[in-house]
CSV table of C-alpha atoms in Angstrom, one decimal:
chain,number,residue,atom,x,y,z
V,1,MET,CA,4.5,10.9,39.4
V,2,THR,CA,4.6,7.1,39.3
V,3,ARG,CA,2.9,5.6,36.3
V,4,PRO,CA,0.0,3.2,37.1
V,5,THR,CA,0.9,-0.5,37.0
V,6,ILE,CA,-1.0,-3.7,36.4
V,7,HIS,CA,-1.2,-4.1,40.2
V,8,ASP,CA,-3.0,-0.8,40.5
V,9,VAL,CA,-5.5,-2.0,37.9
V,10,ALA,CA,-6.0,-5.3,39.8
V,11,ASP,CA,-6.6,-3.4,43.0
V,12,ALA,CA,-9.1,-1.0,41.5
V,13,ALA,CA,-11.0,-3.8,39.8
V,14,GLN,CA,-10.8,-6.0,42.8
V,15,VAL,CA,-9.7,-9.0,40.7
V,16,SER,CA,-6.5,-11.0,40.5
V,17,LEU,CA,-3.4,-10.1,38.5
V,18,ALA,CA,-4.0,-13.2,36.3
V,19,THR,CA,-7.5,-11.9,35.4
V,20,VAL,CA,-6.0,-8.5,34.4
V,21,ASP,CA,-3.4,-10.2,32.3
V,22,ARG,CA,-6.0,-12.3,30.5
V,23,VAL,CA,-8.0,-9.2,29.7
V,24,LEU,CA,-5.0,-7.2,28.5
V,25,ASN,CA,-3.9,-10.1,26.2
V,26,ASN,CA,-7.3,-11.1,25.0
V,27,ARG,CA,-6.8,-14.7,26.2
V,28,GLY,CA,-10.5,-15.3,27.1
V,29,GLY,CA,-11.8,-17.4,30.0
V,30,VAL,CA,-12.9,-14.2,31.9
V,31,ALA,CA,-16.5,-13.5,32.8
V,32,ALA,CA,-18.0,-10.5,31.0
V,33,LYS,CA,-18.6,-8.8,34.4
V,34,SER,CA,-14.9,-9.1,35.2
V,35,VAL,CA,-13.8,-7.8,31.8
V,36,LYS,CA,-16.0,-4.8,32.3
V,37,LYS,CA,-14.5,-4.1,35.8
V,38,VAL,CA,-10.9,-4.4,34.4
V,39,LYS,CA,-11.6,-2.0,31.6
V,40,GLN,CA,-13.2,0.5,34.0
V,41,ALA,CA,-10.2,0.2,36.3
V,42,ILE,CA,-7.9,0.9,33.3
V,43,ALA,CA,-9.7,4.1,32.5
V,44,GLN,CA,-9.9,5.0,36.2
V,45,THR,CA,-6.2,4.6,36.9
V,46,GLY,CA,-5.0,5.9,33.6
V,47,TYR,CA,-3.0,2.7,33.0
V,48,VAL,CA,-1.1,2.6,29.7
V,49,ARG,CA,0.3,-0.8,28.7
V,50,ASP,CA,4.0,-0.9,28.0
V,51,ARG,CA,3.8,-3.1,24.9
V,52,ALA,CA,7.6,-3.4,24.6
V,53,ALA,CA,7.9,-4.6,28.2
V,54,ALA,CA,5.0,-7.0,27.7
V,55,ASN,CA,6.5,-8.4,24.6
V,56,MET,CA,9.9,-8.8,26.4
V,57,SER,CA,8.4,-10.7,29.3
V,58,ARG,CA,6.8,-13.1,26.9
V,59,SER,CA,9.9,-13.3,24.6
V,60,LYS,CA,7.5,-12.3,21.8
V,61,PHE,CA,8.5,-11.0,18.4
V,62,TYR,CA,6.4,-9.7,15.7
V,63,ARG,CA,8.0,-11.3,12.6
V,64,ILE,CA,6.8,-9.7,9.5
V,65,THR,CA,7.9,-10.5,5.9
V,66,PHE,CA,7.3,-8.1,3.1
V,67,ILE,CA,7.2,-9.6,-0.4
V,68,ILE,CA,8.4,-7.0,-2.8
V,69,PRO,CA,8.8,-7.1,-6.7
V,70,ASP,CA,12.4,-7.2,-7.7
V,71,THR,CA,12.5,-4.5,-10.3
V,72,THR,CA,14.0,-1.1,-11.1
V,73,ASN,CA,11.3,1.2,-9.7
V,74,ALA,CA,11.7,4.4,-7.7
V,75,PHE,CA,8.5,3.9,-5.8
V,76,LEU,CA,9.5,0.4,-4.7
V,77,ASP,CA,12.8,1.9,-3.6
V,78,GLN,CA,10.9,4.3,-1.4
V,79,LEU,CA,8.8,1.5,0.0
V,80,CYS,CA,11.9,-0.6,0.8
V,81,ASP,CA,13.6,2.4,2.4
V,82,ALA,CA,10.6,2.8,4.6
V,83,ILE,CA,10.6,-0.9,5.7
V,84,THR,CA,14.3,-0.7,6.5
V,85,LEU,CA,13.8,2.5,8.6
V,86,GLN,CA,10.9,1.0,10.5
V,87,ASP,CA,12.9,-2.2,11.2
V,88,ALA,CA,15.6,-0.1,12.8
V,89,MET,CA,13.1,2.0,14.8
V,90,LEU,CA,11.0,-0.9,16.0
V,91,ARG,CA,13.7,-3.4,17.1
V,92,GLN,CA,13.3,-2.2,20.7
V,93,ASP,CA,9.6,-3.2,20.4
V,94,ARG,CA,10.7,-6.7,19.3
V,95,VAL,CA,9.4,-6.1,15.7
V,96,SER,CA,11.5,-7.9,13.0
V,97,LEU,CA,10.9,-6.9,9.4
V,98,THR,CA,12.3,-8.9,6.5
V,99,ILE,CA,12.1,-8.1,2.8
V,100,ARG,CA,11.7,-11.0,0.3
V,101,TYR,CA,12.2,-10.0,-3.3
V,102,VAL,CA,10.4,-11.8,-6.1
V,103,ALA,CA,10.3,-11.5,-9.9
V,104,ALA,CA,7.8,-8.8,-10.8
V,105,PHE,CA,4.5,-9.9,-12.3
V,106,SER,CA,5.4,-13.6,-11.9
V,107,ALA,CA,2.7,-15.7,-10.2
V,108,PRO,CA,5.1,-18.7,-9.9
V,109,ALA,CA,7.6,-16.5,-8.1
V,110,TYR,CA,4.9,-15.2,-5.7
V,111,CYS,CA,3.7,-18.7,-5.0
V,112,ALA,CA,7.2,-20.0,-4.3
V,113,ALA,CA,7.8,-17.2,-1.9
V,114,LEU,CA,4.5,-17.9,0.0
V,115,GLN,CA,5.2,-21.6,0.0
V,116,SER,CA,8.6,-21.0,1.7
V,117,LEU,CA,6.9,-19.2,4.6
V,118,SER,CA,5.1,-20.7,7.6
V,119,ALA,CA,4.0,-20.0,11.2
V,120,ASP,CA,7.5,-21.2,12.3
V,121,THR,CA,9.3,-18.5,10.4
V,122,CYS,CA,6.9,-15.5,10.4
V,123,ASP,CA,3.8,-14.2,12.0
V,124,ALA,CA,2.6,-12.1,9.1
V,125,VAL,CA,3.2,-11.4,5.4
V,126,VAL,CA,2.6,-8.2,3.5
V,127,LEU,CA,2.5,-8.4,-0.3
V,128,MET,CA,1.4,-6.4,-3.3
V,129,GLY,CA,-1.4,-8.3,-4.8
V,130,ILE,CA,-1.0,-10.1,-8.2
V,131,GLU,CA,-4.2,-11.6,-9.7
V,132,ASP,CA,-3.7,-15.4,-10.1
V,133,ALA,CA,-5.7,-18.4,-8.9
V,134,ASP,CA,-2.5,-20.1,-7.6
V,135,VAL,CA,-1.5,-17.0,-5.6
V,136,HIS,CA,-5.0,-16.9,-4.0
V,137,ALA,CA,-4.6,-20.6,-3.1
V,138,GLU,CA,-1.2,-20.0,-1.5
V,139,ILE,CA,-2.6,-17.1,0.5
V,140,GLN,CA,-5.4,-19.3,1.8
V,141,SER,CA,-3.0,-22.1,2.7
V,142,LEU,CA,-0.7,-19.7,4.6
V,143,THR,CA,-3.7,-18.1,6.4
V,144,ASP,CA,-4.9,-21.6,7.5
V,145,THR,CA,-1.6,-22.0,9.4
V,146,GLY,CA,-2.3,-18.9,11.4
V,147,VAL,CA,-0.1,-16.5,9.5
V,148,ARG,CA,-1.8,-13.1,8.8
V,149,VAL,CA,-1.6,-12.0,5.2
V,150,VAL,CA,-2.1,-8.3,4.4
V,151,THR,CA,-2.1,-6.8,0.9
V,152,MET,CA,-0.5,-3.4,0.4
V,153,VAL,CA,-0.6,-1.0,-2.6
V,154,SER,CA,-2.5,-3.5,-4.8
V,155,ASP,CA,-5.4,-5.4,-3.2
V,156,LEU,CA,-6.7,-8.9,-3.7
V,157,PRO,CA,-10.2,-8.5,-2.2
V,158,ALA,CA,-11.3,-12.0,-3.3
V,159,ALA,CA,-8.4,-13.7,-1.6
V,160,ARG,CA,-8.4,-14.7,2.1
V,161,ARG,CA,-6.2,-11.9,3.2
V,162,ALA,CA,-6.7,-10.3,6.6
V,163,ASP,CA,-6.8,-6.7,5.4
V,164,TYR,CA,-5.5,-4.2,2.8
V,165,VAL,CA,-3.4,-1.1,3.2
V,166,GLY,CA,-3.3,1.4,0.4
V,167,PRO,CA,-5.4,3.8,-1.7
V,168,ASP,CA,-8.7,3.1,-3.4
V,169,ASN,CA,-7.1,2.7,-6.8
V,170,VAL,CA,-10.4,3.0,-8.7
V,171,ALA,CA,-10.9,6.4,-7.1
V,172,ALA,CA,-7.3,7.3,-8.0
V,173,GLY,CA,-8.0,6.5,-11.7
V,174,ARG,CA,-11.2,8.5,-11.5
V,175,THR,CA,-9.3,11.4,-10.0
V,176,ALA,CA,-6.8,11.3,-12.8
V,177,ALA,CA,-9.6,11.4,-15.4
V,178,ALA,CA,-11.3,14.3,-13.7
V,179,PHE,CA,-8.2,16.4,-13.8
V,180,LEU,CA,-7.0,15.4,-17.2
V,181,GLY,CA,-10.5,15.9,-18.7
V,182,ARG,CA,-10.7,19.4,-17.4
V,183,PHE,CA,-7.2,20.2,-18.5
V,184,VAL,CA,-7.7,19.2,-22.2
V,185,ARG,CA,-11.5,19.1,-22.8
V,186,GLN,CA,-11.2,17.3,-26.2
V,187,GLY,CA,-8.8,15.4,-28.4
V,188,ASN,CA,-6.8,12.2,-28.1
V,189,VAL,CA,-5.5,10.9,-24.7
V,190,LEU,CA,-3.2,8.0,-24.2
V,191,LEU,CA,-3.6,5.6,-21.3
V,192,LEU,CA,-0.5,3.6,-20.5
V,193,PRO,CA,-2.0,0.5,-18.7
V,194,GLY,CA,0.9,-1.0,-16.9
V,195,ALA,CA,0.2,-4.7,-16.4
V,196,LYS,CA,-3.1,-6.4,-16.1
V,197,ALA,CA,-1.6,-8.9,-13.6
V,198,VAL,CA,-1.7,-6.4,-10.8
V,199,ARG,CA,-4.9,-5.1,-9.4
V,200,ASP,CA,-3.9,-1.5,-8.7
V,201,HIS,CA,-3.2,-1.0,-12.5
V,202,VAL,CA,-6.4,-2.6,-13.5
V,203,ASP,CA,-8.4,-0.6,-11.0
V,204,ARG,CA,-6.9,2.7,-12.0
V,205,ARG,CA,-7.5,2.0,-15.6
V,206,GLN,CA,-11.1,1.2,-14.9
V,207,GLY,CA,-11.7,4.3,-12.9
V,208,PHE,CA,-10.1,6.5,-15.5
V,209,GLN,CA,-12.0,5.0,-18.4
V,210,ASP,CA,-15.3,5.2,-16.5
V,211,ILE,CA,-15.0,9.0,-15.8
V,212,MET,CA,-13.7,9.8,-19.3
V,213,ALA,CA,-16.7,8.0,-20.9
V,214,GLN,CA,-19.2,9.5,-18.5
V,215,ASP,CA,-18.0,13.1,-18.3
V,216,PHE,CA,-15.8,13.8,-21.3
V,217,PRO,CA,-17.3,12.5,-24.5
V,218,ALA,CA,-15.2,14.8,-26.6
V,219,ILE,CA,-12.0,13.0,-25.5
V,220,SER,CA,-10.9,9.8,-27.2
V,221,VAL,CA,-9.0,7.5,-24.9
V,222,HIS,CA,-6.5,5.2,-26.6
V,223,VAL,CA,-5.1,2.4,-24.5
V,224,ALA,CA,-1.6,1.4,-25.4
V,225,ASP,CA,-0.2,-2.1,-25.3
V,226,GLU,CA,1.0,-3.2,-21.9
V,227,GLY,CA,4.4,-1.9,-20.9
V,228,ALA,CA,4.8,-3.9,-17.7
V,229,ASP,CA,6.4,-0.9,-15.9
V,230,ASP,CA,9.4,-1.2,-18.3
V,231,ALA,CA,11.1,2.1,-19.2
V,232,VAL,CA,12.0,1.1,-22.7
V,233,GLN,CA,8.6,-0.2,-23.5
V,234,THR,CA,6.9,2.8,-22.0
V,235,PHE,CA,9.2,5.1,-24.1
V,236,ASP,CA,8.2,3.2,-27.2
V,237,ARG,CA,4.5,3.3,-26.4
V,238,LEU,CA,4.4,7.1,-25.9
V,239,ARG,CA,6.7,7.9,-28.9
V,240,ASP,CA,4.8,5.8,-31.3
V,241,ASN,CA,1.3,6.9,-30.2
V,242,PHE,CA,2.2,10.5,-30.2
V,243,ALA,CA,3.5,10.3,-33.8
V,244,GLU,CA,0.2,8.7,-34.9
V,245,LYS,CA,-2.4,10.4,-32.8
V,246,ALA,CA,-1.4,14.0,-32.0
V,247,LEU,CA,-1.9,13.4,-28.3
V,248,VAL,CA,-3.2,16.1,-26.0
V,249,GLY,CA,-3.0,14.1,-22.8
V,250,VAL,CA,-1.2,11.1,-21.2
V,251,TYR,CA,-2.0,9.1,-18.1
V,252,ASN,CA,0.3,6.3,-16.9
V,253,VAL,CA,-1.3,4.0,-14.3
V,254,GLY,CA,2.0,2.4,-13.3
V,255,ALA,CA,5.8,2.9,-13.5
V,256,GLY,CA,8.4,2.9,-16.3
V,257,ASN,CA,8.4,6.7,-16.0
V,258,SER,CA,12.0,7.3,-16.8
V,259,GLY,CA,11.2,6.1,-20.4
V,260,LEU,CA,8.0,8.2,-20.5
V,261,LEU,CA,9.9,11.4,-19.4
V,262,LEU,CA,12.6,10.7,-22.0
V,263,ALA,CA,9.9,10.5,-24.7
V,264,LEU,CA,8.3,13.8,-23.4
V,265,ARG,CA,11.6,15.6,-23.7
V,266,GLU,CA,11.8,14.7,-27.4
V,267,ILE,CA,8.5,16.5,-28.0
V,268,PRO,CA,8.7,20.3,-28.6
V,269,GLU,CA,7.4,22.1,-25.5
V,270,HIS,CA,4.5,23.7,-27.2
V,271,MET,CA,3.3,20.3,-28.4
V,272,ARG,CA,3.7,18.3,-25.2
V,273,PRO,CA,0.6,16.5,-23.9
V,274,VAL,CA,-0.7,17.2,-20.4
V,275,THR,CA,0.7,14.3,-18.4
V,276,ILE,CA,-0.5,12.7,-15.1
V,277,LEU,CA,1.6,10.1,-13.3
V,278,HIS,CA,1.6,8.3,-10.0
V,279,GLU,CA,4.1,8.5,-7.1
V,280,LEU,CA,6.1,11.6,-6.0
V,281,THR,CA,9.5,9.9,-6.6
V,282,PRO,CA,12.5,12.2,-6.9
V,283,MET,CA,12.4,11.8,-10.7
V,284,ASN,CA,8.7,12.7,-10.9
V,285,ARG,CA,9.2,15.6,-8.5
V,286,ASP,CA,11.9,17.0,-10.7
V,287,ALA,CA,9.7,16.6,-13.8
V,288,LEU,CA,6.9,18.3,-12.0
V,289,GLN,CA,9.1,21.2,-10.9
V,290,SER,CA,10.5,21.7,-14.4
V,291,GLY,CA,7.0,21.7,-16.0
V,292,LEU,CA,7.7,18.5,-18.0
V,293,ILE,CA,4.6,16.9,-16.4
V,294,ASP,CA,1.5,18.4,-14.9
V,295,LEU,CA,0.2,16.4,-11.9
V,296,VAL,CA,1.3,13.5,-9.6
V,297,ILE,CA,-1.0,11.3,-7.5
V,298,ASP,CA,1.0,10.1,-4.5
V,299,GLN,CA,0.1,7.3,-2.0
V,300,ASN,CA,2.8,8.0,0.6
V,301,PRO,CA,4.8,4.7,0.9
V,302,ALA,CA,6.2,5.5,4.3
V,303,GLU,CA,2.7,5.9,5.7
V,304,GLU,CA,1.6,2.6,4.0
V,305,VAL,CA,4.5,0.7,5.6
V,306,ALA,CA,3.8,2.2,9.1
V,307,ARG,CA,0.0,1.5,8.8
V,308,ALA,CA,0.7,-2.1,7.7
V,309,ILE,CA,2.9,-2.8,10.7
V,310,SER,CA,0.5,-1.2,13.1
V,311,MET,CA,-2.4,-3.2,11.7
V,312,ILE,CA,-0.5,-6.5,11.9
V,313,ARG,CA,0.5,-5.9,15.5
V,314,ASN,CA,-3.1,-5.3,16.4
V,315,LEU,CA,-4.2,-8.4,14.5
V,316,ILE,CA,-1.6,-10.5,16.3
V,317,ASP,CA,-2.6,-9.1,19.7
V,318,GLY,CA,-6.3,-9.7,19.1
V,319,ARG,CA,-7.1,-6.0,19.0
V,320,SER,CA,-9.9,-4.6,16.9
V,321,VAL,CA,-9.0,-3.0,13.6
V,322,ALA,CA,-11.2,-0.3,12.1
V,323,SER,CA,-12.6,-1.0,8.7
V,324,ASP,CA,-10.8,2.0,7.2
V,325,ALA,CA,-7.6,1.5,9.1
V,326,GLY,CA,-5.6,0.7,6.0
V,327,LEU,CA,-7.1,3.3,3.6
V,328,ILE,CA,-4.5,5.7,2.4
V,329,GLN,CA,-5.8,9.0,1.1
V,330,PRO,CA,-3.9,9.9,-2.1
V,331,GLN,CA,-2.2,13.4,-2.3
V,332,ILE,CA,-2.4,15.5,-5.4
V,333,PHE,CA,0.7,17.4,-6.3
V,334,VAL,CA,1.3,20.1,-9.0
V,335,LYS,CA,4.3,22.3,-9.4
V,336,GLN,CA,2.8,25.0,-7.1
V,337,ASN,CA,2.2,22.8,-4.0
V,338,LEU,CA,5.3,20.7,-3.9
V,339,PRO,CA,6.4,20.1,-0.3
């Protein structure tokens, strides 16, 4: 059976090909009555737009730059692998993905990266939000040139970004507290706060402390000094605090988990604190499988990348984007339900 074409839509709607083209590409200049007729004709004929062919005919590319922290981090490795895979898969759809690495937690580095981009070099930028007034200003400047800016993993709701893709990190922190509180009930718990420069760490910490204070008054939460996702610093924070406070629980809002796991291995098994981490990386998966840690909250980086790309293509094409299109539901993993 021959698939319906734009000519079939024009015939069914009794309008010109130019009118159908304007409606399909959201170009405006079409009477509301004609728009309605075209949409009815699309439904009637079963026409499905071949986006790749349409893009080819207009020589259109979706040029998307991902700004990624340049640091040793298994989760970011998964994220970059997903971007590379999507780039290979979507080339036929004229989607071009580029990764731009910047120094982690460095506002000047983020600003420099944003300043180097323009509507001449890219159509959209995806970045992990870092809280800084200058970064906000650069996002606004880039947005003013017509480049769509989408935050991913870590949001900047006060910035002029187009949208956000990722989990509700306050809810993620609250979830960690709900589980850890029920696991230990009372005693000293260590919160490893990551870095206050990134919103996802701040939000997780807030959610965790809110629930602990509200629902588990017999638990004392001790907030370690920032470790900035560094394995050595994270190792030191856990080792020093365990020696001083006889910890029954640990929650790490960020990365640096290779150091954390090393510190846990030094603790006799019967004395190890219940431990909750983020991201089902190969290392965290092995630790969960062996019983070294107890629970992982994962945000599915491959799904985040795919959602970000889909969202940006819709934004560029003038299509509507649902308010929850970017919301990623975290998955909870324990040893018994590992995929």
